[in-house]
Amino acid sequence: MLAGILLYAVCSSAHAQDKPQETPAVSASAGDATQADIESGRYLAIAADCMACHTAPSGKPYAGGYAIESPLGTIYATNITPSKTAGIGNYTEQQFARALREGVRADGSHLYPAMPYTSYAMLTDGDVHKLYSYFMHAVEAVDEPPANQTKLPFPFNVRMSMLGWNAIFLDNKRFVPDASQSQQINRGKYLADGLAHCSTCHTPRNFLMGEKGGAALAGAPLGPWHAPNITSDAVSGIGGWSDAELVQYLKTGRAEGKGQAGGAMAEAVTNSFQHLRDDDIAAIVAYLRTVPPVRDSAQQKPAYSYGKAASAESTLRGMAGPNEHNSLNSGAVLFSGYCASCHSASGSGSSGQSYPSLFNNSTTGSRNPANLVAAILYGVERKVGDQEILMPRFDAYSYVNPLTDRQIALIANYVLEQYGNPDVQVTEAYVAQARSGGEQPALAKLQPYMAPAIGAVVVLLLLIVLAVIIARRRRRPEP
């Protein structure tokens, strides 16, 4: 049961692919009907974003090896090519379906829910068949297992613990259309809740990392990032976005005057959403309109409504540049040196908004500064069509110039005060936490104490059993 913490990993990881890679042509032996199933399966695999997690950087498609960082250790994605020695080539369709929808491999061992089978459980038999046809007939077999294998600390390495977790949190039911809703809304729900597994990232989780009931899509932490509220609420959610803005955001990762995609959402746009048909994107938007609103009572107005153009450049003239000593004490100087060249001195962004405005921006107007800090630390990267959107990272792996926790906090607070929500403050400690992967959930914090606690319980039980045996022997009448 405790292994449910690993659901956290599916979204806190950073996917490496720029776009779904081309797969080999379908074998000549596949008939016309199979060809149709294969092509449908290819589309479904893109909608489910399978490529992102199962393909390592510079690796072959679906050959596994991609490192998914979780609070309890690294999970390495498996080879799901049709290789009979290293992949799933020996899986029957029934075994494939069980792995996809129940998280159980052909050998009976349990998958960690970093593979979102809790969402894929909704998939119809027909779509599972199409996915199976695609993976078995149109994906190149790679006969090499991933170089690294998942090795998690005790007790999370006990995969059988997933039996208990699944009994509580896995709703293993297929999608049934709601007769009271339109065909478009039903299609959107199937895509958003099933294939695209939106709730995996956007729904907050309880102590055992199961999705909280009554809070669907209300927003959740994802390592150093935060998946925002995407319910229909007009203040805390996306109720104030137009349909056109939501469509543009899903297809491009940007909606001017509202926000832009970074982190896992940028990856989802790059790998999945931009490749979906327009009618399917419209269906997702229509469904999101029906999601019950969840309001943050402390939020008074939408995050994108904060700020205006402002420049401190005139007051900086004659001051030392960003590499000088006084820059450590001035967010304005740091912003001028590191940010203004792309986002403009007034915070208005670049022409065409490849570098977005910092006001009327849900990242800077949010009550949660996670995405602002994470964007500075880890940058933003997505590819839409042939266009590369890139903001450099400023952590220790920066190719520009690494910034300290203090410098990032100073920049963040300057941006918040000038262009965003001035009531939010970022501390140096907050940046340090984001740099180390974000705040750990409760189970991760408890993990170091679990082995000693379990050991103590076992010893106690053994002592009790021993005491009972001794007591019984003493009560026996002598012969």
XYZ file of C-alpha atoms in Angstrom:
479
model
C 0.000 0.000 0.000
C 2.771 2.415 0.896
C 4.178 2.165 -2.600
C 1.340 4.448 -3.684
C 3.718 7.321 -3.062
C 5.184 6.545 -6.451
C 2.185 8.015 -8.223
C 3.974 11.266 -7.519
C 6.727 10.301 -9.897
C 4.716 10.247 -13.100
C 4.419 14.032 -13.146
C 7.431 15.252 -11.226
C 9.730 13.680 -13.823
C 11.139 15.666 -16.757
C 10.367 14.012 -20.107
C 13.165 14.128 -22.585
C 11.484 13.911 -25.979
C 10.816 16.857 -28.267
C 8.018 15.112 -30.191
C 6.668 11.641 -30.881
C 9.315 9.990 -32.996
C 8.586 8.299 -36.258
C 8.081 4.557 -36.089
C 8.863 2.028 -38.795
C 6.372 1.310 -41.519
C 3.802 -1.362 -40.838
C 4.868 -4.813 -41.965
C 3.589 -5.949 -45.329
C 1.864 -8.901 -43.738
C -0.577 -6.691 -41.907
C -3.940 -6.664 -43.631
C -6.099 -3.605 -44.300
C -8.190 -4.096 -41.170
C -5.085 -4.518 -39.044
C -3.583 -1.473 -40.730
C -6.544 0.594 -39.531
C -6.187 -0.739 -36.002
C -2.467 -0.020 -36.041
C -2.910 3.559 -37.176
C -5.625 4.123 -34.579
C -3.325 2.612 -31.965
C -0.532 4.966 -33.001
C -2.837 7.935 -32.361
C -3.984 6.523 -29.027
C -0.359 6.055 -27.937
C 0.276 9.724 -28.681
C -2.841 10.751 -26.746
C -1.614 8.626 -23.819
C 1.894 10.145 -24.113
C 3.556 6.712 -23.931
C 6.674 7.877 -25.758
C 7.618 10.431 -23.121
C 8.259 8.025 -20.263
C 9.312 4.921 -22.146
C 12.006 6.503 -24.309
C 15.326 7.614 -22.831
C 17.107 10.731 -24.113
C 18.695 9.833 -27.460
C 17.332 6.298 -27.022
C 15.251 4.195 -29.371
C 11.472 4.630 -29.224
C 9.850 2.754 -26.349
C 13.075 0.931 -25.405
C 12.840 2.143 -21.810
C 15.598 3.390 -19.573
C 14.115 6.814 -18.965
C 14.718 7.872 -15.360
C 11.592 8.965 -13.517
C 12.557 10.756 -10.338
C 10.310 10.035 -7.372
C 10.680 11.195 -3.756
C 11.680 7.643 -2.820
C 14.187 6.971 -5.549
C 14.524 6.639 -9.277
C 12.131 4.491 -11.290
C 13.465 3.373 -14.667
C 10.916 2.915 -17.412
C 10.738 -0.528 -18.965
C 11.215 -1.656 -22.555
C 7.765 -1.894 -24.182
C 8.912 -2.715 -27.694
C 7.799 -6.080 -29.170
C 11.144 -7.673 -28.359
C 10.648 -11.235 -27.148
C 13.770 -11.085 -25.003
C 13.769 -7.571 -23.542
C 10.307 -6.170 -24.163
C 6.659 -7.229 -24.322
C 6.848 -9.350 -27.458
C 5.605 -12.449 -25.622
C 2.601 -10.697 -24.085
C -0.808 -11.881 -25.148
C -3.410 -9.207 -25.674
C -4.992 -10.189 -22.354
C -1.670 -9.797 -20.540
C -1.098 -6.464 -22.274
C -4.544 -5.292 -21.143
C -3.888 -6.354 -17.564
C -0.596 -4.473 -17.436
C -2.177 -1.398 -18.990
C -5.323 -1.272 -16.853
C -4.379 -3.080 -13.638
C -0.647 -2.559 -13.363
C 0.216 -6.278 -13.344
C 2.936 -7.640 -15.636
C 2.802 -10.931 -17.478
C 4.927 -12.576 -14.769
C 2.406 -11.483 -12.117
C 4.571 -8.798 -10.517
C 3.073 -5.382 -9.872
C 3.977 -2.166 -11.630
C 4.395 0.999 -9.638
C 1.692 3.537 -10.471
C 4.264 5.863 -11.990
C 2.694 4.100 -14.978
C -0.797 5.645 -14.756
C -2.831 2.463 -14.979
C -5.356 4.008 -12.576
C -6.368 6.271 -15.485
C -5.853 3.722 -18.269
C -8.310 1.442 -16.457
C -11.012 3.438 -18.263
C -9.850 2.337 -21.712
C -12.278 0.304 -23.748
C -11.455 -3.179 -24.985
C -11.467 -1.840 -28.536
C -8.855 0.801 -27.804
C -6.691 -1.650 -25.859
C -6.773 -3.920 -28.925
C -5.689 -1.022 -31.156
C -2.834 -0.122 -28.832
C -1.754 -3.763 -28.733
C -1.844 -3.904 -32.543
C 0.309 -0.793 -32.789
C 2.929 -1.886 -30.288
C 3.199 -5.391 -31.720
C 3.230 -4.480 -35.428
C 4.522 -0.915 -35.846
C 7.115 -0.441 -33.117
C 10.681 -1.566 -33.781
C 11.784 -4.364 -31.461
C 14.799 -3.476 -29.333
C 16.457 -6.547 -27.860
C 18.375 -4.690 -25.177
C 16.953 -4.228 -21.691
C 17.426 -0.831 -20.023
C 20.865 -0.417 -18.498
C 19.396 0.557 -15.129
C 16.784 -1.243 -13.081
C 14.475 0.190 -10.439
C 15.830 -0.330 -6.927
C 13.828 1.468 -4.274
C 14.458 1.474 -0.524
C 12.483 -0.688 1.873
C 9.490 -0.944 2.217
C 8.688 0.558 -1.178
C 10.670 -2.133 -2.956
C 8.020 -4.652 -1.876
C 5.870 -4.611 -4.988
C 3.239 -6.839 -3.396
C 2.295 -3.832 -1.266
C 0.501 -2.558 -4.361
C -2.164 -5.207 -3.789
C -3.432 -3.271 -0.798
C -3.088 0.105 -2.483
C -4.944 -1.083 -5.576
C -7.737 -2.503 -3.440
C -8.318 0.983 -2.043
C -7.589 3.292 -4.951
C -7.882 1.416 -8.255
C -11.325 1.761 -9.827
C -10.994 -0.957 -12.441
C -14.062 0.005 -14.449
C -14.288 0.771 -18.142
C -15.561 4.094 -19.416
C -19.342 4.313 -19.718
C -20.716 7.391 -21.515
C -23.000 9.644 -19.489
C -26.349 9.680 -21.277
C -27.109 13.132 -19.858
C -24.059 14.657 -21.571
C -23.284 15.269 -25.226
C -21.123 12.977 -27.308
C -18.449 15.685 -27.369
C -18.308 15.969 -23.574
C -18.182 12.194 -23.194
C -15.316 12.055 -25.668
C -13.521 14.808 -23.747
C -13.911 12.964 -20.460
C -12.570 9.762 -21.969
C -9.537 11.605 -23.303
C -8.845 13.812 -20.256
C -9.536 11.290 -17.490
C -8.373 8.210 -19.358
C -5.753 8.465 -22.085
C -4.276 11.869 -21.158
C -4.492 10.988 -17.423
C -4.872 14.664 -16.426
C -5.944 13.844 -12.868
C -2.621 12.102 -12.224
C -0.980 15.520 -12.090
C -3.795 17.974 -11.374
C -5.653 16.232 -8.518
C -4.320 16.590 -4.956
C -3.465 13.404 -3.089
C -4.049 12.034 0.385
C -1.557 10.546 2.839
C -1.317 7.283 0.883
C -1.038 9.211 -2.391
C -4.469 8.268 -3.656
C -6.448 10.989 -5.408
C -8.591 13.019 -3.008
C -12.304 12.621 -3.527
C -14.231 15.824 -4.209
C -11.130 17.669 -5.401
C -10.748 16.412 -8.967
C -8.366 18.598 -10.998
C -8.109 21.159 -8.187
C -4.308 21.435 -8.462
C -1.426 19.573 -6.843
C 2.327 19.842 -6.155
C 4.635 18.103 -8.611
C 8.100 18.161 -7.135
C 9.364 21.712 -7.592
C 6.450 22.547 -9.926
C 2.727 22.914 -9.279
C -0.036 21.582 -11.535
C -2.688 24.321 -11.358
C -6.390 24.107 -10.681
C -8.132 23.321 -13.993
C -11.673 23.030 -12.686
C -14.389 25.283 -14.084
C -14.040 27.799 -11.245
C -13.801 31.347 -12.642
C -11.263 32.539 -10.032
C -9.130 29.574 -9.004
C -9.585 27.468 -12.137
C -9.935 27.998 -15.891
C -13.503 29.288 -15.868
C -12.289 32.725 -16.959
C -10.459 31.371 -19.996
C -12.245 31.396 -23.347
C -12.579 28.216 -25.379
C -10.176 29.667 -27.947
C -7.582 30.383 -25.248
C -7.812 26.865 -23.858
C -7.503 25.352 -27.328
C -4.495 27.543 -28.076
C -2.883 26.609 -24.776
C -3.260 22.869 -25.351
C -2.039 23.076 -28.940
C 0.838 25.511 -28.392
C 1.518 25.724 -24.651
C 0.688 29.418 -24.569
C -2.368 31.643 -24.227
C -1.510 35.330 -24.322
C -2.686 37.197 -21.252
C -3.282 33.966 -19.356
C -0.235 31.721 -19.095
C 2.270 29.370 -20.665
C 3.248 25.745 -20.167
C 6.402 24.730 -18.330
C 7.636 21.558 -16.659
C 5.527 18.460 -17.241
C 2.810 20.435 -19.050
C 5.309 21.727 -21.607
C 6.296 18.128 -22.213
C 2.668 17.075 -22.599
C 2.142 19.795 -25.215
C 5.336 18.829 -27.033
C 4.736 15.084 -27.044
C 0.990 14.762 -27.056
C -1.575 17.570 -27.168
C -0.279 19.434 -30.207
C -0.588 16.224 -32.242
C -4.235 15.568 -31.375
C -7.051 16.298 -33.794
C -8.815 19.629 -33.399
C -12.096 17.917 -32.565
C -10.446 15.991 -29.734
C -8.880 19.154 -28.294
C -12.294 20.839 -28.479
C -13.819 17.833 -26.711
C -11.313 18.108 -23.852
C -12.142 21.804 -23.476
C -15.876 21.053 -23.484
C -15.390 18.447 -20.770
C -13.288 20.737 -18.570
C -16.191 23.187 -18.603
C -18.280 20.555 -16.815
C -15.764 19.746 -14.045
C -17.239 20.946 -10.721
C -15.572 24.193 -9.625
C -13.176 24.149 -6.686
C -12.413 27.556 -5.181
C -9.410 28.513 -3.089
C -11.131 30.648 -0.449
C -8.012 32.781 -0.009
C -7.874 33.725 -3.695
C -9.755 36.925 -4.486
C -9.170 37.251 -8.223
C -7.736 35.163 -11.076
C -3.966 34.756 -11.104
C -3.731 36.124 -14.649
C -5.355 39.445 -13.627
C -2.341 40.732 -11.657
C 0.241 43.287 -12.666
C 1.046 45.869 -15.298
C 4.044 47.102 -17.273
C 6.719 48.670 -15.087
C 10.420 49.392 -15.454
C 13.118 50.181 -12.914
C 15.798 50.800 -15.535
C 15.921 54.548 -14.991
C 16.844 54.077 -11.338
C 19.557 51.565 -12.221
C 21.582 53.851 -14.480
C 25.049 54.291 -13.107
C 24.751 51.290 -10.816
C 27.039 48.294 -11.091
C 26.036 45.455 -13.361
C 24.644 42.042 -12.364
C 28.044 40.495 -11.814
C 29.076 43.128 -9.305
C 28.862 42.774 -5.551
C 25.770 44.920 -5.043
C 23.730 42.718 -7.357
C 23.402 40.241 -4.484
C 21.200 42.744 -2.684
C 19.072 43.936 -5.564
C 16.417 41.995 -7.404
C 16.068 44.923 -9.805
C 19.725 44.719 -10.846
C 19.559 40.945 -11.222
C 16.381 41.218 -13.283
C 17.999 43.845 -15.510
C 21.016 41.646 -16.119
C 19.434 38.223 -16.454
C 15.800 38.690 -17.462
C 15.113 42.039 -19.155
C 16.867 41.159 -22.423
C 14.177 38.543 -23.120
C 11.177 39.687 -21.080
C 11.898 43.426 -21.676
C 12.682 46.002 -19.022
C 8.962 46.669 -18.572
C 8.108 42.974 -18.196
C 6.034 43.081 -21.391
C 7.769 40.142 -23.013
C 9.059 39.804 -26.548
C 7.295 40.522 -29.801
C 5.135 37.500 -30.528
C 5.367 36.495 -26.875
C 7.869 33.683 -27.331
C 9.182 35.194 -24.126
C 5.925 35.959 -22.353
C 4.741 39.022 -20.522
C 5.351 38.788 -16.789
C 2.108 40.565 -15.953
C -1.312 39.120 -16.779
C 0.450 35.826 -16.309
C -0.900 33.015 -14.130
C 2.648 32.021 -13.102
C 3.473 35.380 -11.519
C -0.040 36.057 -10.232
C -0.490 32.741 -8.456
C -0.636 32.449 -4.672
C 1.837 29.591 -5.097
C 5.283 30.713 -6.362
C 6.380 27.176 -7.279
C 6.194 27.563 -11.053
C 7.941 30.936 -11.033
C 10.848 29.568 -8.996
C 10.981 26.286 -10.947
C 11.024 28.139 -14.274
C 14.049 30.161 -13.133
C 15.793 27.086 -11.751
C 15.041 24.566 -14.485
C 14.049 26.710 -17.441
C 11.243 26.087 -19.903
C 11.526 24.012 -23.040
C 8.890 22.946 -25.498
C 8.682 22.427 -29.236
C 5.563 23.224 -31.207
C 5.832 22.278 -34.839
C 9.214 23.577 -35.945
C 9.338 26.308 -33.310
C 11.580 25.830 -30.285
C 10.565 27.698 -27.133
C 13.473 27.883 -24.729
C 14.138 29.704 -21.485
C 17.565 28.776 -20.101
C 17.871 27.205 -16.692
C 19.818 28.961 -13.959
C 20.550 26.089 -11.585
C 23.931 24.378 -11.318
C 23.489 22.895 -14.816
C 22.961 26.258 -16.473
C 24.835 26.919 -19.699
C 24.358 30.653 -19.113
C 25.389 31.543 -15.570
C 24.191 29.672 -12.467
C 22.346 31.687 -9.837
C 22.435 31.113 -6.087
C 19.335 30.446 -4.018
C 19.524 33.997 -2.711
C 19.789 35.509 -6.189
C 16.818 33.507 -7.440
C 14.756 34.565 -4.419
C 15.654 38.213 -5.084
C 14.627 37.958 -8.756
C 11.401 36.125 -7.895
C 10.399 38.707 -5.292
C 11.177 41.575 -7.673
C 9.021 39.978 -10.376
C 6.201 39.321 -7.917
C 6.244 42.868 -6.593
C 6.568 44.562 -9.981
C 4.397 42.369 -12.189
C 2.619 39.679 -10.205
C 1.062 38.976 -6.830
C 2.831 41.304 -4.369
C 1.452 39.425 -1.362
C 3.624 36.390 -2.165
C 7.187 36.202 -0.887
C 9.922 33.724 -1.814
C 12.608 32.836 0.710
C 16.084 31.507 0.103
C 15.048 28.324 1.930
C 12.098 27.896 -0.455
C 14.430 28.067 -3.456
C 16.793 25.563 -1.829
C 13.878 23.179 -1.349
C 12.824 23.585 -4.987
C 16.402 22.968 -6.076
C 16.414 19.670 -4.166
C 13.185 18.495 -5.818
C 10.475 20.290 -3.867
C 8.766 19.517 -0.605
C 8.557 15.803 0.073
C 5.161 14.259 0.801
C 4.573 12.808 4.248
C 5.298 9.204 3.276
C 8.674 10.157 1.853
C 9.553 11.933 5.072
C 8.570 8.872 7.086
C 10.504 6.382 4.965
C 13.775 6.489 6.968
C 11.844 5.507 10.094
C 9.791 2.724 8.509
C 12.410 -0.028 8.527
C 13.300 0.492 12.223
C 9.619 0.736 13.110
C 8.756 -2.464 11.216
C 11.758 -4.177 12.780
C 10.623 -3.096 16.249
C 7.120 -4.428 15.589
C 8.537 -7.776 14.409
C 10.737 -8.044 17.499
C 7.801 -7.149 19.721
C 5.618 -9.794 18.084
C 8.356 -12.393 18.478
C 8.693 -11.516 22.167
C 4.947 -11.818 22.630
C 4.916 -15.209 20.913
C 7.848 -16.342 23.046
C 6.137 -15.136 26.225
C 2.952 -17.005 25.311
C 4.912 -20.226 24.657
C 6.731 -19.938 27.985
C 3.479 -19.202 29.853
C 1.755 -22.227 28.334
C 4.630 -24.512 29.246
C 4.536 -23.294 32.825
C 0.825 -24.038 33.079
C 1.215 -27.627 31.901
C 0.736 -30.155 34.768
C 3.807 -32.159 35.603
C 3.596 -35.873 34.612
